[in-house]
Structure formats: C-alpha cells, structure tokens
mmCIF file of C-alpha atoms in Angstrom:
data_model
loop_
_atom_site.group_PDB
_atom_site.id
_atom_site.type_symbol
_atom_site.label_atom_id
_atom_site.label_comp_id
_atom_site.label_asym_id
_atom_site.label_seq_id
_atom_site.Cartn_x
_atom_site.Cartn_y
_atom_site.Cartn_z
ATOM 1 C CA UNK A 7 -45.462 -27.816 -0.123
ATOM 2 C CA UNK A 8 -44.032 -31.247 0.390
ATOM 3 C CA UNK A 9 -41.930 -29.807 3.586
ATOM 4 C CA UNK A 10 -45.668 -28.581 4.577
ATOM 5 C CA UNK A 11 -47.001 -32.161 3.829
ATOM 6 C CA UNK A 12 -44.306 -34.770 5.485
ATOM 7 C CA UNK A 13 -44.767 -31.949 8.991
ATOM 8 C CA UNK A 14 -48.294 -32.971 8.718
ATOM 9 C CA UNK A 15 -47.718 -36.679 9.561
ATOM 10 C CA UNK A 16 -49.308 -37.139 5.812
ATOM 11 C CA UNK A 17 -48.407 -40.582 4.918
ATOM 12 C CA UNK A 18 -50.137 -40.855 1.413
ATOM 13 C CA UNK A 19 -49.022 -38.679 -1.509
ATOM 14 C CA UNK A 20 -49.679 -35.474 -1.950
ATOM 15 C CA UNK A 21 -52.053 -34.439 -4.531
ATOM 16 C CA UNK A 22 -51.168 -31.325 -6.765
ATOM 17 C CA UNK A 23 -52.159 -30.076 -9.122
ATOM 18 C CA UNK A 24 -50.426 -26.551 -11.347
ATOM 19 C CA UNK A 25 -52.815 -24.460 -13.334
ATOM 20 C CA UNK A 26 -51.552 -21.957 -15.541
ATOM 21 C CA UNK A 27 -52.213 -19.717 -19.002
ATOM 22 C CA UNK A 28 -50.327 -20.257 -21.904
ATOM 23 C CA UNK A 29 -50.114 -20.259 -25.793
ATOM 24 C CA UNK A 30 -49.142 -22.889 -28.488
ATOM 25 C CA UNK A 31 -46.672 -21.384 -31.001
ATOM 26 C CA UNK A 32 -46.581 -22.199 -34.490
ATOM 27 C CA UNK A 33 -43.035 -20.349 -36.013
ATOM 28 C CA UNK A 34 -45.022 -17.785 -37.349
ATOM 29 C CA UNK A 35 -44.305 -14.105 -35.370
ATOM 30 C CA UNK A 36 -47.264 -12.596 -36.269
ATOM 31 C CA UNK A 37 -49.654 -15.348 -35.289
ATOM 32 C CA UNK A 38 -47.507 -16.049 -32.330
ATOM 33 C CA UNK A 39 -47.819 -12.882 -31.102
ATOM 34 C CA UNK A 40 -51.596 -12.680 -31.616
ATOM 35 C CA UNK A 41 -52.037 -15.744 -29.596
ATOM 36 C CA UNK A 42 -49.424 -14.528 -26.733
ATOM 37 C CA UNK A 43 -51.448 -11.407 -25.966
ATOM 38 C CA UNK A 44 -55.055 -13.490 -26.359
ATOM 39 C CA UNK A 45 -54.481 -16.524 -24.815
ATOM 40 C CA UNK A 46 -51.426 -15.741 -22.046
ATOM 41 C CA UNK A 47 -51.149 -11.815 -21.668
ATOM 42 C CA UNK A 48 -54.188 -12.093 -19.159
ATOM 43 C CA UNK A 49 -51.723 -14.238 -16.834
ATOM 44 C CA UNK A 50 -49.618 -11.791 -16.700
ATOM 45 C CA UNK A 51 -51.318 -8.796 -16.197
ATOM 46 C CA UNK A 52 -52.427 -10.178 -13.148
ATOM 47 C CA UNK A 53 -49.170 -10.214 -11.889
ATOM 48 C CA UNK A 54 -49.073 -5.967 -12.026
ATOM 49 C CA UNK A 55 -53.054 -5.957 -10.778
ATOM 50 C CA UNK A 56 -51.363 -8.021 -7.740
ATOM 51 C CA UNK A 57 -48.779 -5.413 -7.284
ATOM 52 C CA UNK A 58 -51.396 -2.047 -7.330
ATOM 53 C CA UNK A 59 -53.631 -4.072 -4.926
ATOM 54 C CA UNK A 60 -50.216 -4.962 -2.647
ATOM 55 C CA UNK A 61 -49.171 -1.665 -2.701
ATOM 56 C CA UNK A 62 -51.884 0.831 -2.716
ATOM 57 C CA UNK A 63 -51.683 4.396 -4.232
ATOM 58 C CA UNK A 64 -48.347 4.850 -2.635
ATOM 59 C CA UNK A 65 -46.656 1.796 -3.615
ATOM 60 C CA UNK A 66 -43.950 3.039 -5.471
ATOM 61 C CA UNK A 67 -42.190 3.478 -1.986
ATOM 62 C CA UNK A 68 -42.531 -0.003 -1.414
ATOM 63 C CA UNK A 69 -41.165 -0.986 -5.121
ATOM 64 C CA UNK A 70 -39.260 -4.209 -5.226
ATOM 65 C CA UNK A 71 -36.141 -4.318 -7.139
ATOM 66 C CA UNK A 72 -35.539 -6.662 -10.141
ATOM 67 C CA UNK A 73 -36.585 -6.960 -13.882
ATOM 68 C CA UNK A 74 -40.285 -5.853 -13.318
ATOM 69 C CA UNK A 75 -39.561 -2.809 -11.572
ATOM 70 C CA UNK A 76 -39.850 -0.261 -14.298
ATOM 71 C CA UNK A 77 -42.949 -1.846 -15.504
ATOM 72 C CA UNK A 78 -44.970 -2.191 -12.246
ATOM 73 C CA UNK A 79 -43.979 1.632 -11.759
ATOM 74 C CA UNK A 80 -45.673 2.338 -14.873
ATOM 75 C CA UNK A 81 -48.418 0.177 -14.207
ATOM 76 C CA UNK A 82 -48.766 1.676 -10.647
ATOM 77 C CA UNK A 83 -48.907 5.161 -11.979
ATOM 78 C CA UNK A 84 -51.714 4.316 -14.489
ATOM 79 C CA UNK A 85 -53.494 2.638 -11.834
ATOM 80 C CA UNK A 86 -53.300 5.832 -9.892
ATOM 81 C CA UNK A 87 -55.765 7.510 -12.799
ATOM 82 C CA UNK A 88 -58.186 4.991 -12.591
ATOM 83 C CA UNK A 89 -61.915 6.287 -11.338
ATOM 84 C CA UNK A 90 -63.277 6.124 -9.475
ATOM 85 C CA UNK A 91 -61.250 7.638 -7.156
ATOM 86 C CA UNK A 92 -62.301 5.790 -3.971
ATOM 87 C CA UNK A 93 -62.543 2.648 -5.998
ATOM 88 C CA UNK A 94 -59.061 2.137 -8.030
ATOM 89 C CA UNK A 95 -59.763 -1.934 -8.064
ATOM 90 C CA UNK A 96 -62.743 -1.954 -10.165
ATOM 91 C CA UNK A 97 -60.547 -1.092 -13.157
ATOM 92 C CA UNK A 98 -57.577 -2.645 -11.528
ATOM 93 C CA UNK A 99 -59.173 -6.159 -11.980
ATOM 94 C CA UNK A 100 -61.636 -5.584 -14.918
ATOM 95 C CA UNK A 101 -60.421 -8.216 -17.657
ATOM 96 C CA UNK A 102 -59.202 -10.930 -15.067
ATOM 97 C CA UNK A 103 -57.862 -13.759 -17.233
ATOM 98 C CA UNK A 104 -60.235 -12.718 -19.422
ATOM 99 C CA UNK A 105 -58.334 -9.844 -21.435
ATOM 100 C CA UNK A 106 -55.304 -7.281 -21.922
ATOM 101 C CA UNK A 107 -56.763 -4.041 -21.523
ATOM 102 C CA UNK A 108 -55.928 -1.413 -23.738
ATOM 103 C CA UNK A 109 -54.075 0.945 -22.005
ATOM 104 C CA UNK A 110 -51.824 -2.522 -20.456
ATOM 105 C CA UNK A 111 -49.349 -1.635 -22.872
ATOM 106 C CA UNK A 112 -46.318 -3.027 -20.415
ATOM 107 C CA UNK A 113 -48.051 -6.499 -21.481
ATOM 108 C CA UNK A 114 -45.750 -7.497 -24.835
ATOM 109 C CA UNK A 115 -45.387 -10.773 -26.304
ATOM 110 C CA UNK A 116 -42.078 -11.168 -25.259
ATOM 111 C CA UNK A 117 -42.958 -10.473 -21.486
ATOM 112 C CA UNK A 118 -45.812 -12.716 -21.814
ATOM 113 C CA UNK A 119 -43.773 -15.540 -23.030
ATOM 114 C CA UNK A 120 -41.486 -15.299 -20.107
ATOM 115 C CA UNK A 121 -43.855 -15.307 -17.887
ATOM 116 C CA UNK A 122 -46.209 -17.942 -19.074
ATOM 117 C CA UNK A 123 -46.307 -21.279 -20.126
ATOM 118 C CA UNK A 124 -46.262 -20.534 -23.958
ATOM 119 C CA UNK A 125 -43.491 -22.146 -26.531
ATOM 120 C CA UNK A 126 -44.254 -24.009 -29.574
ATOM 121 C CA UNK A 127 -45.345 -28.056 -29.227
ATOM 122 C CA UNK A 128 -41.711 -29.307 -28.678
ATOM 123 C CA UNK A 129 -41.079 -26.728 -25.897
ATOM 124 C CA UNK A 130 -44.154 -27.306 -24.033
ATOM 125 C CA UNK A 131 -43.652 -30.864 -24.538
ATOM 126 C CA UNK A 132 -40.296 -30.359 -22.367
ATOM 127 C CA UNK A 133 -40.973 -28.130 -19.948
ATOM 128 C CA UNK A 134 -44.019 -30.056 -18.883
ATOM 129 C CA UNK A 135 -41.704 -33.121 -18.925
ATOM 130 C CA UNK A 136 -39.701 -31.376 -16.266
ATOM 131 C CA UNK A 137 -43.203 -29.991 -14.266
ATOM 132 C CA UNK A 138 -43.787 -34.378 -13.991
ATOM 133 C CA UNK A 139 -40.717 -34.686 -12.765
ATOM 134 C CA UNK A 140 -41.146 -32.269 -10.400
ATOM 135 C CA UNK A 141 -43.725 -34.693 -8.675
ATOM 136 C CA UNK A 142 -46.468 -32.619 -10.081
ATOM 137 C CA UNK A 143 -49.494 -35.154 -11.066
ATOM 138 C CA UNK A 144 -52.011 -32.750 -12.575
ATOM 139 C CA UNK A 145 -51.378 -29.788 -14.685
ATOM 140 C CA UNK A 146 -54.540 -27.505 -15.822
ATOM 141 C CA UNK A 147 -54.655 -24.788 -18.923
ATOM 142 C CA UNK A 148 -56.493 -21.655 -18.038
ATOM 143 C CA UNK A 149 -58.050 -20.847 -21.323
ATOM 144 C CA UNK A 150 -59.264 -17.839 -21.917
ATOM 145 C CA UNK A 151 -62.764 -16.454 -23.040
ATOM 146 C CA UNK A 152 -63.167 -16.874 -27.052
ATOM 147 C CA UNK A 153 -60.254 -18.498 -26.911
ATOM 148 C CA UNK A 154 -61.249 -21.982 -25.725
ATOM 149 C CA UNK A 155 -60.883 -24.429 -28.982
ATOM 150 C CA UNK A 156 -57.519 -24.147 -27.576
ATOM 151 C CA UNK A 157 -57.714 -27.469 -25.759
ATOM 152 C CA UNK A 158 -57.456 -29.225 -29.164
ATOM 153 C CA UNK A 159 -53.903 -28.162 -29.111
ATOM 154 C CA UNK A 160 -53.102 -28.661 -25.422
ATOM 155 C CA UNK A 161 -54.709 -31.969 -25.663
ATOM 156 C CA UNK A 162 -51.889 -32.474 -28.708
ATOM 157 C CA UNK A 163 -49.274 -31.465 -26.070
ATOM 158 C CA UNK A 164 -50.520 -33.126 -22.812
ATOM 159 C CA UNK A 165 -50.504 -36.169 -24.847
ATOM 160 C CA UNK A 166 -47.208 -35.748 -25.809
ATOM 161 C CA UNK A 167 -45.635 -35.661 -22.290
ATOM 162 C CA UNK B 17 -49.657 -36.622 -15.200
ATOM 163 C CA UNK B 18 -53.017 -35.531 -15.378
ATOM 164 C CA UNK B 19 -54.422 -32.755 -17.600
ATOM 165 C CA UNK B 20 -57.180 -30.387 -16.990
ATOM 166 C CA UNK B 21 -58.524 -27.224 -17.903
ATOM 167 C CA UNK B 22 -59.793 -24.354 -16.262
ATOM 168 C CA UNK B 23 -62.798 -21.989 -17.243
ATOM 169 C CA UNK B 24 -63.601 -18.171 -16.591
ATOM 170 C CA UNK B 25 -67.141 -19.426 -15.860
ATOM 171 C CA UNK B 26 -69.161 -19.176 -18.503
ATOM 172 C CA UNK B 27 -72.986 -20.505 -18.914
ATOM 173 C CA UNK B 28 -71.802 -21.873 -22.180
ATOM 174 C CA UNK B 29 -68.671 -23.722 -20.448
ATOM 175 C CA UNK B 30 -70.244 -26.726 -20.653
ATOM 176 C CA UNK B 31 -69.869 -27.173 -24.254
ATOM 177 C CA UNK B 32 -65.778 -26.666 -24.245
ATOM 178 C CA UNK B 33 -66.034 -28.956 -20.672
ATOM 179 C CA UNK B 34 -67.640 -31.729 -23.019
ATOM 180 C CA UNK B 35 -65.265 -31.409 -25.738
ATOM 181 C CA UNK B 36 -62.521 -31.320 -23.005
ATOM 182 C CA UNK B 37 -64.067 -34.727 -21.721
ATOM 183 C CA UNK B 38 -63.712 -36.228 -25.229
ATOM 184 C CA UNK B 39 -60.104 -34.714 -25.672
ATOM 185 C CA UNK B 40 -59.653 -37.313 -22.308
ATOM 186 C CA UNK B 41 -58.608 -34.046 -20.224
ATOM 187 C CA UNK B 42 -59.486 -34.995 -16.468
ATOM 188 C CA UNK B 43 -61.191 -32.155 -14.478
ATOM 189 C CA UNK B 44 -62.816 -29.290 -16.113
ATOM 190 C CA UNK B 45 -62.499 -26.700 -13.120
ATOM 191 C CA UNK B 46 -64.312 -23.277 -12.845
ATOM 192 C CA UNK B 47 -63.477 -19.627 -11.233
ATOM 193 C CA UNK B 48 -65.516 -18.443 -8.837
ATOM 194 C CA UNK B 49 -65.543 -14.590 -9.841
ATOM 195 C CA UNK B 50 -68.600 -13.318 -9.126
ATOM 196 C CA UNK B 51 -68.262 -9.155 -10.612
ATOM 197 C CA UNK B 52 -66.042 -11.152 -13.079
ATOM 198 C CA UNK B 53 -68.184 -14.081 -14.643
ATOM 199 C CA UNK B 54 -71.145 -15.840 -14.596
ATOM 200 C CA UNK B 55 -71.983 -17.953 -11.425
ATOM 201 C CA UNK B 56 -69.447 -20.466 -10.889
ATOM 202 C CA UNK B 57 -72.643 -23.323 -9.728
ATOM 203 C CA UNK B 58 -74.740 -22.726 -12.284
ATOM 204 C CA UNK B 59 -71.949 -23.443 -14.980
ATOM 205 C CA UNK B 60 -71.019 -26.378 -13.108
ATOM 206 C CA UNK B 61 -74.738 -27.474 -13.436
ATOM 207 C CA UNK B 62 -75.122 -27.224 -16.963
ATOM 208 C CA UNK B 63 -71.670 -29.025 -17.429
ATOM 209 C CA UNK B 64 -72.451 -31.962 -15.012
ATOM 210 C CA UNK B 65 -75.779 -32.145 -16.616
ATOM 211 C CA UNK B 66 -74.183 -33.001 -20.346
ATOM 212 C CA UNK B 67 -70.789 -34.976 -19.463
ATOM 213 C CA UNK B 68 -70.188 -38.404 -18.134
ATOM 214 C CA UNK B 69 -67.045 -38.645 -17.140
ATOM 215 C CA UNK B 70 -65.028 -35.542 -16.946
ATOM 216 C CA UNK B 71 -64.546 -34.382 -13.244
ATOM 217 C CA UNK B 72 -66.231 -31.028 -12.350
ATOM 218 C CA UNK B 73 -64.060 -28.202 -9.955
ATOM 219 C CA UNK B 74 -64.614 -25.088 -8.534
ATOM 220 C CA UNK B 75 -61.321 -23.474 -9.109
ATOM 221 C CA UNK B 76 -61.584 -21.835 -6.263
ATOM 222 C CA UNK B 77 -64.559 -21.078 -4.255
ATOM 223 C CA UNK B 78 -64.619 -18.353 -2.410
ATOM 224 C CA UNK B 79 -65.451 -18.767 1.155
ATOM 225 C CA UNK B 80 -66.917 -15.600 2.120
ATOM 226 C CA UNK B 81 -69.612 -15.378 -0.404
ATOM 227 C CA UNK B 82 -72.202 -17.747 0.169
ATOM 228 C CA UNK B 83 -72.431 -19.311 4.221
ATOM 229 C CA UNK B 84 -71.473 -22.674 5.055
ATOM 230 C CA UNK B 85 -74.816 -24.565 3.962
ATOM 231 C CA UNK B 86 -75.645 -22.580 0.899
ATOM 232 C CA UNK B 87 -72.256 -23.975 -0.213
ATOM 233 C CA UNK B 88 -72.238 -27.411 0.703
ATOM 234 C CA UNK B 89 -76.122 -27.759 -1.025
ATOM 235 C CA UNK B 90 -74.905 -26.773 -4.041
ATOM 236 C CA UNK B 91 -71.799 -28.876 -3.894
ATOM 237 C CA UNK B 92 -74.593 -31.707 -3.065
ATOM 238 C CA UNK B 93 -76.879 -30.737 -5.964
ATOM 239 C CA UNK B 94 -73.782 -31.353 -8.350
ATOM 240 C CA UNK B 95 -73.053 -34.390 -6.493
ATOM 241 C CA UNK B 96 -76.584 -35.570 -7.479
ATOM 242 C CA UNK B 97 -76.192 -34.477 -11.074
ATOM 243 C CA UNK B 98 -72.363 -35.811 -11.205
ATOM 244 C CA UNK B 99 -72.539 -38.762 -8.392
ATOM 245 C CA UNK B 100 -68.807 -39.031 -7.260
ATOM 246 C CA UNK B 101 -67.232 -36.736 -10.217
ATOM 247 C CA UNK B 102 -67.148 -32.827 -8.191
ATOM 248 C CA UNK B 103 -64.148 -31.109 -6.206
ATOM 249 C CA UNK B 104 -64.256 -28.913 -3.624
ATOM 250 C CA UNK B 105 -61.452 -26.616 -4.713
ATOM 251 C CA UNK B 106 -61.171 -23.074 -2.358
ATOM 252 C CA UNK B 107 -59.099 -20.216 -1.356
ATOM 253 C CA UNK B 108 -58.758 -17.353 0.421
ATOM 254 C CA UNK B 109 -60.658 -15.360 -1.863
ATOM 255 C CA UNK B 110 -57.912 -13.845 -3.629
ATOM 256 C CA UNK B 111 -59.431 -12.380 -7.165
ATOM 257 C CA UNK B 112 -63.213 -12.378 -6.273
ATOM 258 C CA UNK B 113 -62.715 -10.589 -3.283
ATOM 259 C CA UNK B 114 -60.275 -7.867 -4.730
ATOM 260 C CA UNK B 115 -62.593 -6.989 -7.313
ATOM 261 C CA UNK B 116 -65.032 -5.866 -4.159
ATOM 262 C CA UNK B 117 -61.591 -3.735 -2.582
ATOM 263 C CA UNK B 118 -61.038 -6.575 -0.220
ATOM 264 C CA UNK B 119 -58.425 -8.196 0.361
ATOM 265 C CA UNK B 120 -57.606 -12.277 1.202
ATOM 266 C CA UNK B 121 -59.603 -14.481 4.440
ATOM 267 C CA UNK B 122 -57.949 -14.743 7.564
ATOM 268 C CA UNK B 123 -56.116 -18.696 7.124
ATOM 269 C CA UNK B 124 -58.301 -19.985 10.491
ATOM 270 C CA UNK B 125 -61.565 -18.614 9.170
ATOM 271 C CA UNK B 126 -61.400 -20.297 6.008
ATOM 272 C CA UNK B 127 -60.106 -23.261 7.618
ATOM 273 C CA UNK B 128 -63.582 -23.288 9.456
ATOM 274 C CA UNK B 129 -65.576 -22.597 6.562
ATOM 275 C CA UNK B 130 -63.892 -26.023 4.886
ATOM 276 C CA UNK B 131 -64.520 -27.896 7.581
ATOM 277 C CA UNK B 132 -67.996 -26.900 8.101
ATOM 278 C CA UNK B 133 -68.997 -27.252 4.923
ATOM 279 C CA UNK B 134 -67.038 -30.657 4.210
ATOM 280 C CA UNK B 135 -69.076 -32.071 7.242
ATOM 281 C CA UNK B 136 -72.327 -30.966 6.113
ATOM 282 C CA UNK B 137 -71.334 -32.360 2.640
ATOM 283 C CA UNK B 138 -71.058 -35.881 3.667
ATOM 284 C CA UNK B 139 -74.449 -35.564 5.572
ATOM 285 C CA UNK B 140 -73.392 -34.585 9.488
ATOM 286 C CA UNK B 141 -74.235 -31.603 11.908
ATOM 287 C CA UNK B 142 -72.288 -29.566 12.359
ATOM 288 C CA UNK B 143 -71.989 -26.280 14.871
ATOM 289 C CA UNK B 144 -72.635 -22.906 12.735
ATOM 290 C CA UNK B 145 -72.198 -19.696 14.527
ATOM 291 C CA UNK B 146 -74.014 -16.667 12.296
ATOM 292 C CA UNK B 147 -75.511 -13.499 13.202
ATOM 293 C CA UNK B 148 -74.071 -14.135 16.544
ATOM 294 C CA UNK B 149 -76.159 -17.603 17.752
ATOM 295 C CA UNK B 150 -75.037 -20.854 17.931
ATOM 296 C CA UNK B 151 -76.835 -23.407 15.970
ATOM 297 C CA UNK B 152 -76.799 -26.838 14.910
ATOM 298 C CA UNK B 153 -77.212 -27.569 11.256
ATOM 299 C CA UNK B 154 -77.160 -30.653 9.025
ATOM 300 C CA UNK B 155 -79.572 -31.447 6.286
ATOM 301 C CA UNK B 156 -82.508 -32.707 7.207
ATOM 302 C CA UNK B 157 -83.833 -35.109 4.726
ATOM 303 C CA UNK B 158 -80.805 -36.173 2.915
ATOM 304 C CA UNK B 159 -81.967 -40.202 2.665
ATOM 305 C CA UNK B 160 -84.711 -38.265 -0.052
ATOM 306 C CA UNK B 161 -81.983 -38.885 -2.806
ATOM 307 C CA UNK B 162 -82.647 -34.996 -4.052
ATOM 308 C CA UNK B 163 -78.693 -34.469 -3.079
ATOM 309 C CA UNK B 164 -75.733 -36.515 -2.751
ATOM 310 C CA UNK B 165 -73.726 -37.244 0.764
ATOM 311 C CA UNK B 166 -73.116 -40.355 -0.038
ATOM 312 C CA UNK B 167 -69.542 -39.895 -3.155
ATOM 313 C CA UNK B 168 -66.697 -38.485 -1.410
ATOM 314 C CA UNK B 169 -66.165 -34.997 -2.505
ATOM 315 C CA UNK B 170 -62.321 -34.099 -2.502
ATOM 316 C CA UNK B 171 -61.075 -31.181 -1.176
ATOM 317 C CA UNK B 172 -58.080 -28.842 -3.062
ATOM 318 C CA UNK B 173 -56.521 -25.874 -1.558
ATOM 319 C CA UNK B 174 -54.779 -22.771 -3.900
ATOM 320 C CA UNK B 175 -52.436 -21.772 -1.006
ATOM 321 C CA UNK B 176 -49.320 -19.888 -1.923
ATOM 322 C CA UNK B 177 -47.649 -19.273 1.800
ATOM 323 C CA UNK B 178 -45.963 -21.420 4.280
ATOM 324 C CA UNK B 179 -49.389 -21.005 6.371
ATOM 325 C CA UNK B 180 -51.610 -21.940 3.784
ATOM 326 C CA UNK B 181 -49.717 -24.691 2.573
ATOM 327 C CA UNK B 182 -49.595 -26.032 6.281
ATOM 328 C CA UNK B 183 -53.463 -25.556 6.361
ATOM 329 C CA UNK B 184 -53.652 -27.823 3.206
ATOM 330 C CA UNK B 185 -51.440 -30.707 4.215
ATOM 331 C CA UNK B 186 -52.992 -30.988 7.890
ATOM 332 C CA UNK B 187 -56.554 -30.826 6.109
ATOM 333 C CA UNK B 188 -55.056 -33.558 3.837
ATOM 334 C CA UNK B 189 -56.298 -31.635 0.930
ATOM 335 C CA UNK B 190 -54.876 -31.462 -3.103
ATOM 336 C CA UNK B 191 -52.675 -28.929 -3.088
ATOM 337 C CA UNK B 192 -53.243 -26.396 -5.967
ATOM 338 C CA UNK B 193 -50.364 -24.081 -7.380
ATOM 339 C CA UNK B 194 -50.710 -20.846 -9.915
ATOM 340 C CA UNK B 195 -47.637 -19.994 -12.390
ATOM 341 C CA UNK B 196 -45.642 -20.893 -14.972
ATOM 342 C CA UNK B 197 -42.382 -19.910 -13.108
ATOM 343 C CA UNK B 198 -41.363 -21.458 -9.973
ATOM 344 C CA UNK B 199 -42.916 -24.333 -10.175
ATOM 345 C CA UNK B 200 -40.117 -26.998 -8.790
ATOM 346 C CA UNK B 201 -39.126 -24.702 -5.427
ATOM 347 C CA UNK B 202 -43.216 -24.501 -4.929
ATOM 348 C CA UNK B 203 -43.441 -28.142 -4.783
#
C-alpha cells in the first residue's frame, strides 16, 4: 500500500488503519478455547465462506495447495449440500462475524488462534508492538455479537502497546 | 497507534460505542450488512446521538445499495448529530453483496460513487447519471443547518489488490486492511 501511495505523488502520510477479530487468553484451556471459537472463530470462517464463493460448486478443481487445503475441501463439499440449491450463499454467509455455525467443525481453537489475532495480554502486547512498527497508526477489534464487554480487555492491551 | 473497534451493527451498538468512548478507544466503526445486521445508519444515529467524542465509521459502506444522494444525506444527518466526528469508510461490497449471490463492484464504478457522494457531502453539484438521464444534483437548502457540509468527512478505503490500493492512494483516502496475518507485506 505504501508502493501504491508514494506512485500517487501522496506527499502526506498515509493513513491506515488494520481491523481484525481476536481473543484475550487467560492460561486457562478450557476458557481459552471458549473464547477462541466466540470471539475469533467467526474471522476465520470467513476465510472458507471466501473460498466457496471464489470457487463455486466446482472449486475443488481450482484448490490451492498449502496448509488449508484439506479443510477448504471439506468445507467446499459441505457447502455443496447447502439449500437451496440455486442459492448456496445464503447459508454460505449466514453467521458473518457473528458466529461458528454448527456444522463449521474445520473451525478449532487451534486454527483460530493461528489465524487470528488471539494470545494472552503479553502476546498481544507484542505482536501489536510489531503491527506499530509496521507504520500501522490505527488498529480496530472486531468484536463479536454478545461478546462485546470485550473492549475492557482490549482497552487493557491497546494501552499496553 | 490508535485503537478502535468495530461493530456487527447493532441498534443497541451505541451502548458498547459509549463505553468504548470512555475506554479512550478512537473510532467506533460499523458493518454495513444489510441480510446480516441491522442498518448500518440508524446504529450510527443512535451512537452519535449519546457520545461526545468517540469518532463514528461505516466500516464499509457498500456502494451499490443506496444511490449517491441517499448516501451522502445520511452521512450529513450524522454530521449534524456528530459535527466533524463521522468517516466515510467503503468498499467494493465484498460481504453485503455476497450474501445477495453477488459478487465485488467494478474498481471505476465505485470510484464514481466516492466521488459523487464526497462532493455532494461537502455541499456541491455534482453530475448523477440514473435510470439513464443526466442530472445535476446538490442539496438544495443546505445553509438550513438540518445537515452538515460544513466538518470535513474523511474518506477510508478496505482495498485488498494492487488496483484498489492504487484507487485509495490517488483518492488520498485512509487505507483500511483486514487480517491478522500479513500485515507488514500489506503495508
């Protein structure tokens, strides 16, 4: 974006601005977890409802390789039972950063902390050290519905950074 | 840095956006998901209507929803409600206009629709081209006070490709990114 920027001729700073879901951890597995799948797992669900809408019914030909490949097959063949028939998106996107749905059972704690900005205070504290000195100057949580008294505890790690 | 936080619009948004102000978080921005959530202006509304300081974002509008002057009254009204504190964040209509089985805005017709409805925002005519006429628009009684050209409203792009992100630096708009992974190559 800052190639983009300095081709432009801007000569004042570019303003950005990185919003993404994530979770506070605490230690405890259980509660971790909990709050992975609330608070996070929505984030990455959307990446698979990206892939089924990219794709289309036939997208396993078009299958990229690497880590998610399994998974977005698996995700692409549910997709391909949604109803109704001439209207696969409706259930594709219902949920959107709202919820896991519950037959997104590819969605795990573990692959939602990999893909999301989730770690306990310490760890967030760092990586969103690193996401300043990227030349990032605003970052934005996504919280999720029910979910939202989580600003107390990004407001603990913004103010941290 | 900055800190913000971002809503799935809700008509009770307001009340986490106000505890968000007090927390000191910057911009309380909303999605624009219309088969998704409740309507992104009318949250916006209620949230200018009970904070002070806390900036107010649609995050992102979606162009092809609502024509050029529907948008930039509403943007107006907030700017009346919240003088100086509302963004003017937009995309291609990526979410709310895949849960319709459609996919993303060609780059040069949203570029229109932000310039159309960023001149009509701070009060100016502009030429509008719908159900195949030309016409001149602006508002027409804007001096009234019932809406506000008068505070900038900033503009912020979500543009992921190399076209998009060109879009957003010749428009010399905030730039807005989406992920957890990535995030230094992005920049």
């Amino acid at each position: 974006m800052q190639a983009a920027w300095q081709a432009a001729g801007q000569s004042s700073e570019l303003k950005s601005n990185l919003f993404f879901l994530g979770a506070v951890l605490t230690g405890n597995e259980e509660e971790d977890n909990a709050r992975l799948m609330a608070q996070a797992g929505p984030g990455t669900a959307v990446i698979f409802h990206n892939f089924a809408d990219e794709m289309g019914a036939m997208g396993g030909q078009a299958m990229p390789e690497g880590p998610l490949s399994n998974l977005i097959a698996a995700y692409l063949e549910q997709r391909d039972k949604y109803q109704p028939e001439d209207a696969k998106y409706l259930q594709n996107h219902r949920g959107h950063l709202m919820f896991v749905r519950p037959e997104e059972t590819h969605i795990t704690p573990e692959l939602v902390r990999a893909t999301s900005m989730s770690g306990t205070r310490a760890e967030l504290v760092e990586r969103l050290q690193e996401v300043k000195r990227q030349g990032y100057n605003q970052v934005t949580i996504q919280v999720v519905h029910g979910h939202e008294s989580a600003v107390e505890e990004w407001h603990d790690v913004f103010s941290a950074v | 840095m900055e800190y913000s936080v971002a809503f799935a619009t809700e008509v009770d948004s307001w009340k986490w956006a106000k505890r968000a102000e007090e927390l000191g978080f910057s911009t309380a921005w909303f999605y624009d998901t219309q088969l998704l959530n409740p309507d992104v202006f009318i949250g916006m509304a209620l949230a200018a209507h009970e904070t002070s300081r806390i900036r107010l974002g649609t995050g992102v509008l979606v162009p092809s929803n609502r024509i050029e002057p529907v948008t930039a009254n509403a943007f107006a009204s907030l700017n009346r409600l919240a003088p100086g504190r509302i963004d003017f964040g937009v995309g291609t209509g990526f979410t709310a206009r895949r849960t319709m089985g459609l996919g993303a805005i060609p780059l040069k017709q949203t570029r229109t629709y932000i310039e159309r409805v960023q001149k009509l925002m701070k009060g100016e005519t502009v030429e509008w081209d719908f159900e195949g006429q030309k016409k001149k628009i602006p508002f027409l009684n804007p001096e009234v006070g019932l809406i506000n050209v008068e505070d900038e409203i900033p503009l912020w792009i979500s543009a992921f490709g190399p076209k998009g992100q060109a879009m957003t630096a010749e428009l010399a708009a905030g730039w807005l990114n989406f992920g957890a992974t990535g995030t230094g190559e992005a920049l």
